[in-house]
XYZ file of C-alpha atoms in Angstrom:
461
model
C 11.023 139.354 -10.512
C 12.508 139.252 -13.974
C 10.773 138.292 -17.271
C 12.608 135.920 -19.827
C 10.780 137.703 -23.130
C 12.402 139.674 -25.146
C 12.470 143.560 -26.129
C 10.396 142.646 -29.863
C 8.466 139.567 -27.748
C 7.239 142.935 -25.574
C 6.741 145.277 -28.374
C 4.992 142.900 -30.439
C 2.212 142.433 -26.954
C 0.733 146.251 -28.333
C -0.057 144.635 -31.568
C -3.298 142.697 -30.125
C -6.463 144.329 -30.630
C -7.806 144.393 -26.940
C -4.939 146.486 -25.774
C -6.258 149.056 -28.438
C -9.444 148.685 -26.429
C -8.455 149.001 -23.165
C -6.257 152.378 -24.682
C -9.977 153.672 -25.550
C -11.518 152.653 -22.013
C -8.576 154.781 -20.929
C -9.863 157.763 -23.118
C -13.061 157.278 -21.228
C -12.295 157.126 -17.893
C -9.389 160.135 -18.102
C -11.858 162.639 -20.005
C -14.722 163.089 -16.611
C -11.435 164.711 -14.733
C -11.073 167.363 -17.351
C -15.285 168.038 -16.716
C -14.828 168.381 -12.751
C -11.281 169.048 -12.278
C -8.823 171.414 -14.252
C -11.212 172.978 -16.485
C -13.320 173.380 -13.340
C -10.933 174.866 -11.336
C -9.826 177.530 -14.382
C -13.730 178.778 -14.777
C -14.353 178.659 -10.839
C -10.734 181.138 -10.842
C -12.137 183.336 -13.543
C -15.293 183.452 -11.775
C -13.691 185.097 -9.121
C -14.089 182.396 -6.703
C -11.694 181.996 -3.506
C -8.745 179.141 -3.393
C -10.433 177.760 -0.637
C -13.568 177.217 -2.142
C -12.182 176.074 -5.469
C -10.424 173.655 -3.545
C -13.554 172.238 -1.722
C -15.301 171.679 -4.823
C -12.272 168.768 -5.196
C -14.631 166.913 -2.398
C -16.916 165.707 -5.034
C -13.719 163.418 -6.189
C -15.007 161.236 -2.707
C -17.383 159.267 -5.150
C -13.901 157.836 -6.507
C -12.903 156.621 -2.738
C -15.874 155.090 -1.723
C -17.269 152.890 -5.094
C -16.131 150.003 -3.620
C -18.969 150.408 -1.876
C -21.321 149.799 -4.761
C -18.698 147.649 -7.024
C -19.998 143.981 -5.904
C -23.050 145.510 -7.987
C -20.758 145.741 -10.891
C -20.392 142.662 -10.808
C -23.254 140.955 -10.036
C -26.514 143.372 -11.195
C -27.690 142.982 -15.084
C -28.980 146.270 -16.460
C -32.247 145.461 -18.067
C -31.959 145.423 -22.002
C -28.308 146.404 -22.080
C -26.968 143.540 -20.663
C -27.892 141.557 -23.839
C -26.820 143.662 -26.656
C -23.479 144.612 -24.865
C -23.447 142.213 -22.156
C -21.973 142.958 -18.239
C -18.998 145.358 -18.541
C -20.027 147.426 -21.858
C -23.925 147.550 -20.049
C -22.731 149.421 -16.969
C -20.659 151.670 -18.693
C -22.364 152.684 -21.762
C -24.967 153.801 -19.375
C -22.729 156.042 -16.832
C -21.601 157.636 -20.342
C -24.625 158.497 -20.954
C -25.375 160.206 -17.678
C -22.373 162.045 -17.470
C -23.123 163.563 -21.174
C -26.581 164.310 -19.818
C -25.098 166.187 -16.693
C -22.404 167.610 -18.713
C -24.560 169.614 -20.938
C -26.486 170.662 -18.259
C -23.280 172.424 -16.585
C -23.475 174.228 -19.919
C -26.534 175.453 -19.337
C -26.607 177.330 -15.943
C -24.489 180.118 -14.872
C -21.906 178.484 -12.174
C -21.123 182.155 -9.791
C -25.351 182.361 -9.307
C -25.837 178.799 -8.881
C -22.704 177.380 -6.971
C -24.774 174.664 -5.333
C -26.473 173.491 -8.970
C -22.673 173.444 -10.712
C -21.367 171.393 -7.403
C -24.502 169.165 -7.558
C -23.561 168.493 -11.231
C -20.031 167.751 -10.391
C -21.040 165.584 -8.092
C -23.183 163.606 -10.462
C -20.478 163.274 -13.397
C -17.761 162.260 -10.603
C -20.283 159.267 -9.455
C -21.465 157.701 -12.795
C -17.763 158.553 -13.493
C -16.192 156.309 -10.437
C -19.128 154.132 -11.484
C -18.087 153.433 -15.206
C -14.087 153.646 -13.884
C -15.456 149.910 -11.876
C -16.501 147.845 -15.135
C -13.804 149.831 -17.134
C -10.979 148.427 -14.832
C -12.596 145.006 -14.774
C -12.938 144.586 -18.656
C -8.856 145.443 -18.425
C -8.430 142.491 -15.904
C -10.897 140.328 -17.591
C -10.310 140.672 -21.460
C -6.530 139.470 -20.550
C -7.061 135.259 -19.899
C -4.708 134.312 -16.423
C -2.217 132.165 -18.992
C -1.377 136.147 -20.455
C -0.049 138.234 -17.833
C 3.174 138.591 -18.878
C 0.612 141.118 -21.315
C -0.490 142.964 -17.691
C 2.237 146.027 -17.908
C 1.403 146.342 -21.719
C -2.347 146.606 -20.497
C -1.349 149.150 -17.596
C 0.581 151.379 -20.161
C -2.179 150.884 -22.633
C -4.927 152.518 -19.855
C -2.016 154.915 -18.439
C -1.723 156.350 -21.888
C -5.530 156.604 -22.458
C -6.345 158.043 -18.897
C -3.642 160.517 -20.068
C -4.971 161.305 -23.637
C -8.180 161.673 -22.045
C -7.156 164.022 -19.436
C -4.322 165.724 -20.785
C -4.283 165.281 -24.556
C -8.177 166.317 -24.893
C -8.177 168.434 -21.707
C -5.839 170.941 -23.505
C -8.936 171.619 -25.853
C -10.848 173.667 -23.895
C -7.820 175.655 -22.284
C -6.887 176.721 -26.332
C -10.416 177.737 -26.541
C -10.547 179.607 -23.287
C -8.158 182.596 -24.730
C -10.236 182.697 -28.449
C -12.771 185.287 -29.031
C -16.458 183.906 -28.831
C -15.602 180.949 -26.801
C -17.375 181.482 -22.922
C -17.176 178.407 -20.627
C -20.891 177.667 -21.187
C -19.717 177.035 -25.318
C -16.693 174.977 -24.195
C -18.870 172.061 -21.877
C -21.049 172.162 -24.870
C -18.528 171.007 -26.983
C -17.250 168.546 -24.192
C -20.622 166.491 -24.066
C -20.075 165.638 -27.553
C -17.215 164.599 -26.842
C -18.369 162.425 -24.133
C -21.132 160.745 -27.009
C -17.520 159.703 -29.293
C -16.510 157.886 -25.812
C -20.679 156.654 -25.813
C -19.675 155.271 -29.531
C -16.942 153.536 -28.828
C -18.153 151.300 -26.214
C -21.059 150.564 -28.164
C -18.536 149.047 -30.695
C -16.112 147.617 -28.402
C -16.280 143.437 -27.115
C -17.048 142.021 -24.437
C -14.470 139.972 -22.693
C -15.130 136.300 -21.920
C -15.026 135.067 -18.601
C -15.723 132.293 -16.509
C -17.339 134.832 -13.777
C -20.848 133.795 -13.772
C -19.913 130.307 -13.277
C -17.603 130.585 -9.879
C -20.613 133.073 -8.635
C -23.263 130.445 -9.187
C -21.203 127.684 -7.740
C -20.697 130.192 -5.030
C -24.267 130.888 -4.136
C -25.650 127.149 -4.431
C -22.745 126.717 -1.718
C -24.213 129.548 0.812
C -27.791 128.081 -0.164
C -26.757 124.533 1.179
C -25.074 125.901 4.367
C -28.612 127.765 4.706
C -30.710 124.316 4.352
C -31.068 124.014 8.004
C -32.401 126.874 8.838
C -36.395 127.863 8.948
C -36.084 130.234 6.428
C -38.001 130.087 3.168
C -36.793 129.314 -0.109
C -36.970 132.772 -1.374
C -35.441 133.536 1.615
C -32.500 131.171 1.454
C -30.988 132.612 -2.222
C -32.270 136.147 -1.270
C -29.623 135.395 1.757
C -26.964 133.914 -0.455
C -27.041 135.969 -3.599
C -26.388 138.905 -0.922
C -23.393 136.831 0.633
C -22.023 136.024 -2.777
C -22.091 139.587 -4.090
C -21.363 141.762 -0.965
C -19.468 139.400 1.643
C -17.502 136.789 -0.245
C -15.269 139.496 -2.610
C -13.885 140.699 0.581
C -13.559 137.034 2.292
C -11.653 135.904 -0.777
C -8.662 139.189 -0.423
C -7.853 138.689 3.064
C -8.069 134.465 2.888
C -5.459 134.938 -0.445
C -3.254 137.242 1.120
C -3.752 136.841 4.817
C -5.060 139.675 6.885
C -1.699 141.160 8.277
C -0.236 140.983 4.373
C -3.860 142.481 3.368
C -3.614 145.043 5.483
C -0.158 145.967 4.809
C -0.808 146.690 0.704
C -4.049 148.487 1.806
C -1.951 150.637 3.918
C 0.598 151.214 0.930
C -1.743 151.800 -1.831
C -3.362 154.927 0.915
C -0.316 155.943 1.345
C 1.164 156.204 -2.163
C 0.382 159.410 -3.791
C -1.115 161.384 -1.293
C 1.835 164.044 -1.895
C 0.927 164.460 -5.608
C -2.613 164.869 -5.110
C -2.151 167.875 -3.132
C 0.089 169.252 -6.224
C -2.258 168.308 -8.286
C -5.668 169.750 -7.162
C -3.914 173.208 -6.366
C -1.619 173.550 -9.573
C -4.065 175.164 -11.891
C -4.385 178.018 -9.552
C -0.877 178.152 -8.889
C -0.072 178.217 -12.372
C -2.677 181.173 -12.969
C -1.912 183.257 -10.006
C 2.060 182.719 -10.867
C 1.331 184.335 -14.006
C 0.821 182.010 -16.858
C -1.673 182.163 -19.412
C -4.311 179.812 -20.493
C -2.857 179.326 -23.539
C 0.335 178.002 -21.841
C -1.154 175.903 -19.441
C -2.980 174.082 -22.346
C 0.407 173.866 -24.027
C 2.636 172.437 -21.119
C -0.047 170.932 -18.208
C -2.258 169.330 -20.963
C -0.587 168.970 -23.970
C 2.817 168.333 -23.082
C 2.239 166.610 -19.950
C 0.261 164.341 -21.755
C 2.593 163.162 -25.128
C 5.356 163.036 -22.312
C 2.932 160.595 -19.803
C 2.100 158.649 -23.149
C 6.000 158.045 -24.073
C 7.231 157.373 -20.470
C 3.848 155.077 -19.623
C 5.657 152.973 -22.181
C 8.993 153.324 -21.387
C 7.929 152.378 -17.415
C 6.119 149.361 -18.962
C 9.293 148.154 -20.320
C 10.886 148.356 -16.986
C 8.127 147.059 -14.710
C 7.977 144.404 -17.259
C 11.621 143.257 -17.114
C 12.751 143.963 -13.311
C 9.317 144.108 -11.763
C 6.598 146.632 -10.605
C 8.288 146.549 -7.023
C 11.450 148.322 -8.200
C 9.086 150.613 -11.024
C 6.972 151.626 -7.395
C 10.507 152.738 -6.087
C 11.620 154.716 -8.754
C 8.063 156.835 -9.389
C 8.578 157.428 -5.284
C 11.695 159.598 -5.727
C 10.698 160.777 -8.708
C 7.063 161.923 -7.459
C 8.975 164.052 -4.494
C 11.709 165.628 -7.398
C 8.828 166.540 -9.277
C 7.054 168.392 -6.499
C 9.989 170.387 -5.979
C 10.621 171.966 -9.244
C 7.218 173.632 -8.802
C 8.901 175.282 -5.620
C 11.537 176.266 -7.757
C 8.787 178.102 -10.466
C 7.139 179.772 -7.063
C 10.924 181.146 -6.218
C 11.707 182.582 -9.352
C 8.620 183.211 -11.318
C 6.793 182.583 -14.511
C 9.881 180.989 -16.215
C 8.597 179.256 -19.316
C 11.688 176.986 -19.296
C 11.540 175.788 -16.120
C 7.734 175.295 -16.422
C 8.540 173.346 -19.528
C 11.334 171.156 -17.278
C 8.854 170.860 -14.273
C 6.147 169.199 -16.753
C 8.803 166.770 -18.246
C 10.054 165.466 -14.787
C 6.001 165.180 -13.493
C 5.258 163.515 -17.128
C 7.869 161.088 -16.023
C 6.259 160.039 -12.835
C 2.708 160.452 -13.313
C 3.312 157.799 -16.241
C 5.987 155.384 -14.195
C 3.956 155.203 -11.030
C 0.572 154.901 -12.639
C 2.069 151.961 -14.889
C 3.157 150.455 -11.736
C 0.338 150.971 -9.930
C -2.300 149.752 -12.472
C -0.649 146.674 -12.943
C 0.507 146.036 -9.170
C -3.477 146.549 -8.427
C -4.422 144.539 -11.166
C -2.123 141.586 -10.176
C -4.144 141.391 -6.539
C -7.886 140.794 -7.570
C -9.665 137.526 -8.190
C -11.130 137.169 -11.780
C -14.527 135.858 -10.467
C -14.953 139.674 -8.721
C -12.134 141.692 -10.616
C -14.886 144.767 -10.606
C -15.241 144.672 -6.878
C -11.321 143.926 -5.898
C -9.980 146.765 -8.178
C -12.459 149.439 -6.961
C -11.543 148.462 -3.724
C -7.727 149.031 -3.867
C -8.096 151.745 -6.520
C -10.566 153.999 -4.110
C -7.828 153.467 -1.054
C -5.183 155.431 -3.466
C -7.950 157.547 -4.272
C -8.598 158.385 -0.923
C -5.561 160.269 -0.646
C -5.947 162.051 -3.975
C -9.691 163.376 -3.304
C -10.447 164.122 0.567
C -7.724 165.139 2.149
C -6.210 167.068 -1.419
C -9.669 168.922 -1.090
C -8.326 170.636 1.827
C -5.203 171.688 -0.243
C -6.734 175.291 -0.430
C -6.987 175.584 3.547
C -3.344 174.646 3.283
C -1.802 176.840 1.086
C -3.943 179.829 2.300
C -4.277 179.290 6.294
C -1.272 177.518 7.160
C 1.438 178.802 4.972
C 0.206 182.162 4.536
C -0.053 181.999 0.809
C 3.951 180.412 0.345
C 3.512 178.279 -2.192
C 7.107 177.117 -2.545
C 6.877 175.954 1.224
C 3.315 174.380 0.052
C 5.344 172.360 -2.641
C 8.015 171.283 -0.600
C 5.474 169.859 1.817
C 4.292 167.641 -0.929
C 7.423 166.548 -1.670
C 7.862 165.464 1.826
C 4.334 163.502 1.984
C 5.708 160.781 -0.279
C 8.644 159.955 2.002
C 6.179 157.702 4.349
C 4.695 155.579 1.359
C 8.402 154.644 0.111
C 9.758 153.340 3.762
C 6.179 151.694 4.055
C 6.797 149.770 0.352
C 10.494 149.106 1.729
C 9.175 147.429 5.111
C 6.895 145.020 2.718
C 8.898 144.640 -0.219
C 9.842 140.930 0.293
C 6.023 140.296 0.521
C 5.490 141.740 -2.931
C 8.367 140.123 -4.920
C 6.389 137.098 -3.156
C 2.660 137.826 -4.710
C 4.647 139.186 -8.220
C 6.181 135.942 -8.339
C 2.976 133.990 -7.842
C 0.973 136.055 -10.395
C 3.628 135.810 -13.217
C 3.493 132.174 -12.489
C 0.500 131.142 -13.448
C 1.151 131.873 -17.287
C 2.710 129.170 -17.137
């Protein structure tokens, strides 16, 4: 699917204030993974803790797999007094931010080796309100961008790629400089990351609230379940008690598989699973591997955080560019091979050592796909969900890739420890080798995609 608009057309898309917005939301939702994951991993690992247990803590990223669960909610439930002053997106998730600073500061507060269960409760707690807030963050993307403006989606995508990524990488590489300073104990460094979490609170309490016709098509939709209910016995109450559940839990779901058909629904579920499964396991295990190879915190901060994240924020918009001109199909394609080339460098750094070089060329090749394939991603996801429940239909797709990521990379640990004996260059290679099924699965559906592409760009017109 190619665009007609030009290079400056594109460039001059970043100059509209809600993309600055969405950038921010991006900040917001990337920071929580610096609280439970990397900066989790590197006190549980000076704590003494075991691989295998560091790597079940990633289980508490199953709150990100399942919100779909609880996203019709999103949607449809008005938090008392918020919902007024900041109306439905900025309600719900000024109010996770707030319970993930609460819980945040807590962490701070105990001492994680004597209470493992407290630290993992905690976790727990910022990963739901997280996966929460990630719901009616993804939905103010889809929403603040009117249908007659997605040729502005793969701006939008690079926009929240290069937030995530400032959150996570950019901002996560704080408390790894701290780590190695005199003074500074992990306890100090979560204190500092609440307040950090309160900016994010700030922000949303400034940001606007998208329009949308939402509220409408819902109402519409429940006075039709009410009439189909007019026969029966049931009491008024009754009736729209009946129908506001149908309209909020039943219909988003109806709506995907009538669009796309079940076998074509079925199919992108299956691909969006399938995707990055092989990065995940990289992912939740490389902070160990990276400490246990022999580099210092002071490096990881420099290369996993900071550098992977300037290189994520300049290849998010160089992979815009591309998705936006040839199409998110071919940008899915590319990140594939890329993904597996970037897992194997790391089997490379487990051959020959600490190697600051090659650690330096591993981070620009993963920079490079992390940013392409999220870009892709966001905006293939995006591109699938119906405005009148874009909070439900995101969280939805977006849990099935994180199922991948979270449950099965939690048993990453049993992997590299019980069935490879420690090896981690095998343990690389392996993940390399996971993304092979997700790129024959996109190939066996491809015409299907170019099909729903073409039908989204189309109605900008």
């Amino acid at each position: 699917m190619l665009i007609s608009s030009s290079f400056s057309q594109y460039l001059g898309y970043y100059k509209d204030k809600r993309l600055l917005t969405v950038f921010a939301f991006g900040i917001s939702s990337g920071f929580p993974w610096v609280l439970i994951g990397s900066v989790m991993s590197a006190w549980l690992k000076d704590e003494g803790l075991s691989r295998s247990t560091i790597g079940l803590f990633g289980l508490v990223y199953g709150a990100y797999t399942i919100n779909f669960l609880w996203s019709p909610l999103v949607d449809r439930i008005k938090i008392p007094l918020l919902y007024n002053r900041l109306g439905q997106r900025r309600s719900w998730i000024a109010s996770c931010q707030l319970i993930i600073i609460i819980a945040t500061f807590t962490l701070a507060t105990i001492s994680i080796k004597d209470h493992l269960s407290h630290a993992a409760l905690l976790c727990f707690i910022i990963a739901l309100f997280s996966a929460t807030q990630d719901i009616a963050i993804d939905a103010y993307r889809i929403d603040i961008l009117p249908e007659n403006e997605s040729e502005k989606a793969t701006a939008a995508a690079a926009m929240a790629t290069s937030g995530w990524w400032s959150g996570y990488a950019l901002l996560g590489a704080i408390p790894f400089f701290m780590a190695d300073l005199p003074g500074f104990s992990w306890p100090i460094i979560y204190q500092m990351l609440s307040v950090i979490v309160v900016c994010l609170l700030v922000v949303t309490l400034l940001a606007k609230e998208p329009k949308s016709h939402r509220e409408q098509v819902q109402a519409q939709l429940q006075k039709s379940y009410e009439q189909k209910l007019n026969h029966s016995a049931s009491s008024n109450a009754s009736k729209k008690i009946y129908a506001w559940l149908a309209v909020t839990l039943i219909e988003p779901f109806k709506r995907f598989f009538e669009k796309n058909g079940v076998k074509t629904a079925c199919a992108l579920l299956a691909f969006i699973f399938l995707f990055k499964i092989g990065e995940a396991f990289l992912a939740r295990m490389s902070i160990v591997f990276y400490k246990e190879v022999g580099f210092t915190n002071t490096q990881i901060g420099q290369y996993s955080k900071l550098g992977t994240g300037v290189i994520t924020i300049v290849f998010a918009f160089l992979g815009s560019i591309f998705n936006h001109k040839y199409g998110i199909v071919k940008g899915l394609f590319i990140s594939g091979v890329a993904m597996a080339a970037s897992n194997l460098m790391f089997s490379w750094i487990a051959i020959v050592g600490p190697k600051e070089h090659l650690y330096a060329l591993a981070i620009v090749v993963d920079g490079f796909t992390q940013a392409w394939s999220l870009v892709a991603m966001v905006a293939f996801i995006s591109m699938l969900c119906d405005r009148a429940f874009s909070a439900t239909h995101y969280a939805l797709l977006a849990s099935l890739g994180s199922l991948g990521r979270t449950v099965l990379s939690g048993y990453s640990g049993f992997v590299i420890d019980d069935l490879l004996g420690g090896n981690w260059a095998l343990f690389f290679a392996l993940t390399a080798l996971m993304v092979l099924p997700s790129l024959l699965f996109l190939y066996l559906i491809r015409h299907k995609l170019y099909a729903i592409e073409k039908a989204y760009h189309a109605n900008k017109n």
